[in-house]
């Protein structure tokens, strides 16, 4: 009986340990990405929002490029991960208000309104210049 209890305790400790390591390695944010909720995006007065998904192949390919750019500039970006809101009807309203049809998309919001957006095209995922030109021309204080 002691062996069974000890085995169960050991197994539980191992499961907790590996779950913790796994979740730390697959987190959806880094120090460059500030997670925001749907409500925070709706209430945003000024800012830049990266809209993406951890299950979207284009987003997965693009995110490291954006992160590299942000780190080189010492900047962060708000990250709205749509996976968390996929069944929320309000998310569709938000995407419509921001004119988001495809992801990954970067949206610039000023005075509570989307003033400009950038949608990744096939060859943009590896181009830092495209991101730089878009963000630098956004007229926000980066």
Short mmCIF file of N, CA and C in Angstrom, two decimals, residues 12-141:
data_model
loop_
_atom_site.label_atom_id
_atom_site.label_comp_id
_atom_site.label_asym_id
_atom_site.label_seq_id
_atom_site.Cartn_x
_atom_site.Cartn_y
_atom_site.Cartn_z
N UNK A 12 2.19 12.30 -9.52
CA UNK A 12 1.56 13.62 -9.44
C UNK A 12 2.60 14.73 -9.51
N UNK A 13 3.69 14.57 -8.78
CA UNK A 13 4.77 15.57 -8.81
C UNK A 13 5.35 15.70 -10.21
N UNK A 14 5.57 14.60 -10.88
CA UNK A 14 6.11 14.63 -12.24
C UNK A 14 5.14 15.30 -13.21
N UNK A 15 3.88 14.98 -13.09
CA UNK A 15 2.89 15.60 -13.97
C UNK A 15 2.85 17.11 -13.77
N UNK A 16 2.83 17.55 -12.53
CA UNK A 16 2.83 18.99 -12.24
C UNK A 16 4.10 19.64 -12.77
N UNK A 17 5.23 19.00 -12.57
CA UNK A 17 6.52 19.54 -13.03
C UNK A 17 6.52 19.71 -14.55
N UNK A 18 6.14 18.66 -15.29
CA UNK A 18 6.18 18.73 -16.74
C UNK A 18 5.10 19.65 -17.30
N UNK A 19 3.98 19.74 -16.65
CA UNK A 19 2.94 20.68 -17.08
C UNK A 19 3.43 22.11 -16.93
N UNK A 20 4.10 22.40 -15.84
CA UNK A 20 4.64 23.74 -15.60
C UNK A 20 5.68 24.10 -16.65
N UNK A 21 6.57 23.18 -16.93
CA UNK A 21 7.61 23.42 -17.94
C UNK A 21 6.97 23.61 -19.31
N UNK A 22 6.02 22.77 -19.65
CA UNK A 22 5.36 22.85 -20.94
C UNK A 22 4.64 24.18 -21.12
N UNK A 23 3.89 24.60 -20.12
CA UNK A 23 3.16 25.86 -20.25
C UNK A 23 4.10 27.05 -20.28
N UNK A 24 5.24 26.97 -19.64
CA UNK A 24 6.20 28.07 -19.68
C UNK A 24 6.81 28.18 -21.07
N UNK A 25 7.00 27.07 -21.75
CA UNK A 25 7.63 27.08 -23.06
C UNK A 25 6.67 27.40 -24.18
N UNK A 26 5.38 27.25 -23.96
CA UNK A 26 4.41 27.49 -25.03
C UNK A 26 3.52 28.68 -24.73
N UNK A 27 3.95 29.57 -23.89
CA UNK A 27 3.14 30.74 -23.55
C UNK A 27 2.87 31.58 -24.77
N UNK A 28 1.76 32.31 -24.78
CA UNK A 28 1.38 33.06 -25.95
C UNK A 28 1.94 34.47 -25.97
N UNK A 29 2.74 34.80 -24.99
CA UNK A 29 3.30 36.14 -24.98
C UNK A 29 4.78 36.08 -24.64
N UNK A 30 5.44 37.16 -24.91
CA UNK A 30 6.81 37.37 -24.47
C UNK A 30 6.84 38.78 -23.91
N UNK A 31 8.00 39.23 -23.54
CA UNK A 31 8.07 40.59 -23.00
C UNK A 31 7.74 41.64 -24.05
N UNK A 32 7.77 41.28 -25.33
CA UNK A 32 7.44 42.23 -26.40
C UNK A 32 5.94 42.34 -26.65
N UNK A 33 5.19 41.35 -26.19
CA UNK A 33 3.75 41.31 -26.45
C UNK A 33 2.98 41.45 -25.14
N UNK A 34 2.13 42.46 -25.08
CA UNK A 34 1.32 42.70 -23.90
C UNK A 34 -0.09 42.18 -24.20
N UNK A 35 -0.51 41.10 -23.54
CA UNK A 35 -1.84 40.56 -23.84
C UNK A 35 -2.94 41.56 -23.47
N UNK A 36 -3.91 41.68 -24.36
CA UNK A 36 -5.06 42.55 -24.09
C UNK A 36 -6.33 41.76 -24.36
N UNK A 37 -7.37 42.13 -23.65
CA UNK A 37 -8.67 41.50 -23.82
C UNK A 37 -9.48 42.25 -24.86
N UNK A 38 -10.56 41.64 -25.25
CA UNK A 38 -11.48 42.28 -26.18
C UNK A 38 -11.97 43.61 -25.62
N UNK A 39 -12.29 43.62 -24.34
CA UNK A 39 -12.77 44.85 -23.70
C UNK A 39 -11.69 45.93 -23.73
N UNK A 40 -10.44 45.56 -23.47
CA UNK A 40 -9.35 46.55 -23.49
C UNK A 40 -9.16 47.12 -24.89
N UNK A 41 -9.27 46.30 -25.91
CA UNK A 41 -9.14 46.81 -27.28
C UNK A 41 -10.30 47.75 -27.58
N UNK A 42 -11.49 47.38 -27.18
CA UNK A 42 -12.67 48.24 -27.41
C UNK A 42 -12.54 49.59 -26.74
N UNK A 43 -11.88 49.64 -25.58
CA UNK A 43 -11.75 50.88 -24.83
C UNK A 43 -10.46 51.64 -25.13
N UNK A 44 -9.62 51.10 -25.98
CA UNK A 44 -8.32 51.71 -26.27
C UNK A 44 -8.49 53.05 -26.99
N UNK A 45 -7.80 54.05 -26.48
CA UNK A 45 -7.84 55.38 -27.10
C UNK A 45 -6.73 55.51 -28.16
N UNK A 46 -5.51 55.12 -27.79
CA UNK A 46 -4.36 55.20 -28.70
C UNK A 46 -3.50 53.97 -28.47
N UNK A 47 -3.03 53.39 -29.55
CA UNK A 47 -2.14 52.25 -29.40
C UNK A 47 -2.02 51.44 -30.67
N UNK A 48 -1.16 50.45 -30.57
CA UNK A 48 -0.94 49.51 -31.66
C UNK A 48 -1.33 48.14 -31.14
N UNK A 49 -2.12 47.42 -31.93
CA UNK A 49 -2.59 46.10 -31.54
C UNK A 49 -2.21 45.09 -32.62
N UNK A 50 -1.52 44.05 -32.19
CA UNK A 50 -1.24 42.92 -33.07
C UNK A 50 -2.35 41.92 -32.85
N UNK A 51 -3.05 41.55 -33.91
CA UNK A 51 -4.15 40.60 -33.83
C UNK A 51 -3.68 39.32 -34.50
N UNK A 52 -3.66 38.25 -33.74
CA UNK A 52 -3.17 36.99 -34.27
C UNK A 52 -3.72 35.81 -33.52
N UNK A 53 -3.18 34.65 -33.85
CA UNK A 53 -3.63 33.40 -33.27
C UNK A 53 -2.45 32.45 -33.15
N UNK A 54 -2.41 31.71 -32.06
CA UNK A 54 -1.34 30.73 -31.90
C UNK A 54 -1.61 29.46 -32.70
N UNK A 55 -2.75 29.40 -33.39
CA UNK A 55 -3.04 28.24 -34.23
C UNK A 55 -2.99 28.58 -35.72
N UNK A 56 -2.68 29.81 -36.05
CA UNK A 56 -2.61 30.28 -37.43
C UNK A 56 -1.18 30.14 -37.95
N UNK A 57 -0.95 29.37 -39.01
CA UNK A 57 0.42 29.20 -39.52
C UNK A 57 1.10 30.52 -39.90
N UNK A 58 0.37 31.43 -40.55
CA UNK A 58 0.98 32.72 -40.92
C UNK A 58 1.36 33.52 -39.67
N UNK A 59 0.51 33.48 -38.65
CA UNK A 59 0.80 34.19 -37.39
C UNK A 59 2.03 33.59 -36.72
N UNK A 60 2.11 32.28 -36.71
CA UNK A 60 3.25 31.59 -36.09
C UNK A 60 4.54 31.98 -36.80
N UNK A 61 4.49 32.10 -38.12
CA UNK A 61 5.68 32.50 -38.89
C UNK A 61 6.01 33.98 -38.72
N UNK A 62 4.98 34.81 -38.57
CA UNK A 62 5.18 36.25 -38.50
C UNK A 62 5.61 36.74 -37.12
N UNK A 63 5.10 36.13 -36.08
CA UNK A 63 5.31 36.63 -34.72
C UNK A 63 6.78 36.81 -34.36
N UNK A 64 7.68 35.88 -34.69
CA UNK A 64 9.10 36.11 -34.36
C UNK A 64 9.70 37.32 -35.09
N UNK A 65 9.22 37.59 -36.31
CA UNK A 65 9.71 38.75 -37.04
C UNK A 65 9.27 40.04 -36.35
N UNK A 66 8.01 40.08 -35.96
CA UNK A 66 7.51 41.26 -35.23
C UNK A 66 8.24 41.40 -33.90
N UNK A 67 8.43 40.30 -33.21
CA UNK A 67 9.13 40.35 -31.92
C UNK A 67 10.56 40.86 -32.09
N UNK A 68 11.24 40.42 -33.13
CA UNK A 68 12.60 40.89 -33.40
C UNK A 68 12.62 42.40 -33.62
N UNK A 69 11.66 42.88 -34.40
CA UNK A 69 11.57 44.33 -34.64
C UNK A 69 11.33 45.08 -33.34
N UNK A 70 10.36 44.61 -32.55
CA UNK A 70 10.03 45.28 -31.30
C UNK A 70 11.21 45.32 -30.36
N UNK A 71 11.92 44.21 -30.25
CA UNK A 71 13.10 44.17 -29.36
C UNK A 71 14.18 45.12 -29.85
N UNK A 72 14.36 45.22 -31.16
CA UNK A 72 15.40 46.12 -31.69
C UNK A 72 15.07 47.58 -31.39
N UNK A 73 13.79 47.89 -31.25
CA UNK A 73 13.36 49.26 -30.97
C UNK A 73 13.06 49.48 -29.49
N UNK A 74 13.14 48.42 -28.68
CA UNK A 74 12.82 48.54 -27.27
C UNK A 74 11.34 48.82 -27.04
N UNK A 75 10.49 48.30 -27.90
CA UNK A 75 9.06 48.57 -27.85
C UNK A 75 8.26 47.32 -27.51
N UNK A 76 7.02 47.54 -27.16
CA UNK A 76 6.07 46.45 -26.97
C UNK A 76 4.85 46.74 -27.83
N UNK A 77 4.03 45.72 -28.00
CA UNK A 77 2.79 45.88 -28.75
C UNK A 77 1.69 45.14 -28.00
N UNK A 78 0.49 45.67 -28.07
CA UNK A 78 -0.66 44.98 -27.49
C UNK A 78 -0.96 43.77 -28.35
N UNK A 79 -1.21 42.63 -27.72
CA UNK A 79 -1.46 41.40 -28.45
C UNK A 79 -2.86 40.90 -28.15
N UNK A 80 -3.72 40.92 -29.16
CA UNK A 80 -5.06 40.38 -29.04
C UNK A 80 -5.08 39.03 -29.71
N UNK A 81 -5.14 37.98 -28.90
CA UNK A 81 -5.12 36.62 -29.39
C UNK A 81 -6.56 36.15 -29.60
N UNK A 82 -6.94 36.01 -30.86
CA UNK A 82 -8.34 35.72 -31.15
C UNK A 82 -8.78 34.32 -30.73
N UNK A 83 -7.83 33.41 -30.52
CA UNK A 83 -8.20 32.05 -30.09
C UNK A 83 -9.08 32.07 -28.84
N UNK A 84 -8.82 33.01 -27.99
CA UNK A 84 -9.54 33.08 -26.71
C UNK A 84 -10.97 33.57 -26.87
N UNK A 85 -11.30 34.12 -28.04
CA UNK A 85 -12.61 34.75 -28.24
C UNK A 85 -13.36 34.18 -29.44
N UNK A 86 -12.92 33.05 -29.93
CA UNK A 86 -13.46 32.51 -31.17
C UNK A 86 -14.97 32.28 -31.13
N UNK A 87 -15.52 31.97 -30.00
CA UNK A 87 -16.97 31.74 -29.89
C UNK A 87 -17.73 32.95 -29.34
N UNK A 88 -17.07 34.07 -29.23
CA UNK A 88 -17.67 35.28 -28.67
C UNK A 88 -18.23 36.14 -29.81
N UNK A 89 -19.54 36.36 -29.85
CA UNK A 89 -20.11 37.18 -30.93
C UNK A 89 -19.60 38.63 -30.90
N UNK A 90 -19.22 39.12 -29.74
CA UNK A 90 -18.68 40.48 -29.66
C UNK A 90 -17.34 40.61 -30.38
N UNK A 91 -16.59 39.49 -30.44
CA UNK A 91 -15.30 39.53 -31.13
C UNK A 91 -15.50 39.81 -32.62
N UNK A 92 -16.54 39.26 -33.18
CA UNK A 92 -16.83 39.52 -34.60
C UNK A 92 -17.15 41.00 -34.81
N UNK A 93 -17.89 41.59 -33.88
CA UNK A 93 -18.19 43.02 -33.97
C UNK A 93 -16.90 43.85 -33.90
N UNK A 94 -16.01 43.46 -33.00
CA UNK A 94 -14.74 44.16 -32.86
C UNK A 94 -13.92 44.05 -34.14
N UNK A 95 -13.83 42.86 -34.71
CA UNK A 95 -13.06 42.67 -35.94
C UNK A 95 -13.67 43.48 -37.09
N UNK A 96 -14.98 43.57 -37.12
CA UNK A 96 -15.64 44.37 -38.14
C UNK A 96 -15.34 45.85 -37.94
N UNK A 97 -15.41 46.32 -36.70
CA UNK A 97 -15.12 47.73 -36.40
C UNK A 97 -13.70 48.11 -36.76
N UNK A 98 -12.77 47.16 -36.58
CA UNK A 98 -11.36 47.42 -36.89
C UNK A 98 -11.01 47.04 -38.33
N UNK A 99 -12.00 46.61 -39.10
CA UNK A 99 -11.80 46.20 -40.49
C UNK A 99 -10.77 45.07 -40.63
N UNK A 100 -10.81 44.13 -39.71
CA UNK A 100 -9.90 42.99 -39.75
C UNK A 100 -10.60 41.83 -40.44
N UNK A 101 -10.05 41.45 -41.58
CA UNK A 101 -10.60 40.31 -42.32
C UNK A 101 -9.68 39.11 -42.26
N UNK A 102 -8.39 39.34 -42.12
CA UNK A 102 -7.40 38.27 -42.11
C UNK A 102 -6.41 38.52 -40.97
N UNK A 103 -5.76 37.46 -40.56
CA UNK A 103 -4.70 37.59 -39.57
C UNK A 103 -3.45 36.94 -40.14
N UNK A 104 -2.29 37.37 -39.72
CA UNK A 104 -2.01 38.40 -38.73
C UNK A 104 -2.24 39.81 -39.28
N UNK A 105 -2.69 40.67 -38.39
CA UNK A 105 -2.95 42.06 -38.70
C UNK A 105 -2.40 42.93 -37.58
N UNK A 106 -1.88 44.08 -37.95
CA UNK A 106 -1.48 45.10 -36.98
C UNK A 106 -2.39 46.29 -37.22
N UNK A 107 -2.99 46.77 -36.13
CA UNK A 107 -3.94 47.88 -36.22
C UNK A 107 -3.41 49.04 -35.38
N UNK A 108 -3.49 50.24 -35.95
CA UNK A 108 -3.13 51.45 -35.22
C UNK A 108 -4.42 52.17 -34.84
N UNK A 109 -4.55 52.44 -33.55
CA UNK A 109 -5.75 53.10 -33.03
C UNK A 109 -5.36 54.48 -32.49
N UNK A 110 -6.07 55.50 -32.95
CA UNK A 110 -5.88 56.86 -32.43
C UNK A 110 -7.26 57.43 -32.13
N UNK A 111 -7.37 58.07 -30.98
CA UNK A 111 -8.63 58.66 -30.54
C UNK A 111 -9.78 57.65 -30.60
N UNK A 112 -9.47 56.40 -30.26
CA UNK A 112 -10.47 55.36 -30.20
C UNK A 112 -10.90 54.78 -31.53
N UNK A 113 -10.26 55.20 -32.60
CA UNK A 113 -10.62 54.73 -33.94
C UNK A 113 -9.42 54.09 -34.64
N UNK A 114 -9.72 53.08 -35.42
CA UNK A 114 -8.66 52.48 -36.23
C UNK A 114 -8.34 53.45 -37.35
N UNK A 115 -7.07 53.87 -37.40
CA UNK A 115 -6.69 54.80 -38.46
C UNK A 115 -5.91 54.13 -39.58
N UNK A 116 -5.35 52.95 -39.26
CA UNK A 116 -4.60 52.26 -40.30
C UNK A 116 -4.36 50.84 -39.85
N UNK A 117 -4.25 49.96 -40.84
CA UNK A 117 -3.96 48.56 -40.51
C UNK A 117 -3.03 47.97 -41.56
N UNK A 118 -2.35 46.94 -41.13
CA UNK A 118 -1.44 46.21 -42.01
C UNK A 118 -1.76 44.73 -41.89
N UNK A 119 -1.91 44.08 -43.03
CA UNK A 119 -2.18 42.65 -43.08
C UNK A 119 -1.01 41.99 -43.77
N UNK A 120 -0.51 40.92 -43.15
CA UNK A 120 0.63 40.22 -43.73
C UNK A 120 0.26 39.61 -45.07
N UNK A 121 1.14 39.83 -46.03
CA UNK A 121 1.02 39.16 -47.32
C UNK A 121 2.05 38.05 -47.36
N UNK A 122 1.98 37.21 -48.36
CA UNK A 122 2.83 36.02 -48.43
C UNK A 122 4.32 36.30 -48.21
N UNK A 123 4.84 37.35 -48.79
CA UNK A 123 6.27 37.61 -48.69
C UNK A 123 6.66 38.54 -47.56
N UNK A 124 5.69 39.03 -46.80
CA UNK A 124 5.99 39.99 -45.74
C UNK A 124 6.53 39.37 -44.46
N UNK A 125 6.30 38.10 -44.25
CA UNK A 125 6.63 37.48 -42.96
C UNK A 125 8.11 37.62 -42.60
N UNK A 126 8.96 37.75 -43.57
CA UNK A 126 10.38 37.83 -43.29
C UNK A 126 10.94 39.23 -43.50
N UNK A 127 10.10 40.20 -43.71
CA UNK A 127 10.56 41.53 -44.06
C UNK A 127 10.39 42.51 -42.91
N UNK A 128 11.49 42.81 -42.24
CA UNK A 128 11.45 43.80 -41.15
C UNK A 128 11.17 45.20 -41.68
N UNK A 129 11.63 45.49 -42.90
CA UNK A 129 11.42 46.82 -43.46
C UNK A 129 9.94 47.15 -43.61
N UNK A 130 9.14 46.16 -43.99
CA UNK A 130 7.70 46.38 -44.15
C UNK A 130 7.08 46.78 -42.82
N UNK A 131 7.44 46.06 -41.77
CA UNK A 131 6.92 46.36 -40.44
C UNK A 131 7.39 47.73 -39.98
N UNK A 132 8.67 47.96 -40.15
CA UNK A 132 9.26 49.23 -39.72
C UNK A 132 8.58 50.41 -40.42
N UNK A 133 8.43 50.33 -41.72
CA UNK A 133 7.80 51.42 -42.47
C UNK A 133 6.37 51.65 -42.01
N UNK A 134 5.64 50.57 -41.79
CA UNK A 134 4.26 50.71 -41.35
C UNK A 134 4.19 51.38 -39.98
N UNK A 135 4.94 50.87 -39.03
CA UNK A 135 4.86 51.39 -37.65
C UNK A 135 5.45 52.79 -37.54
N UNK A 136 6.52 53.07 -38.26
CA UNK A 136 7.14 54.39 -38.17
C UNK A 136 6.24 55.45 -38.80
N UNK A 137 5.42 55.06 -39.77
CA UNK A 137 4.54 56.02 -40.41
C UNK A 137 3.20 56.16 -39.69
N UNK A 138 3.06 55.48 -38.56
CA UNK A 138 1.78 55.49 -37.85
C UNK A 138 1.55 56.76 -37.05
N UNK A 139 2.55 57.60 -36.89
CA UNK A 139 2.46 58.87 -36.18
C UNK A 139 2.22 58.72 -34.69
N UNK A 140 2.44 57.53 -34.16
CA UNK A 140 2.37 57.35 -32.71
C UNK A 140 3.75 57.56 -32.13
N UNK A 141 3.82 57.88 -30.87
CA UNK A 141 5.09 58.05 -30.21
C UNK A 141 5.69 56.71 -29.84
#
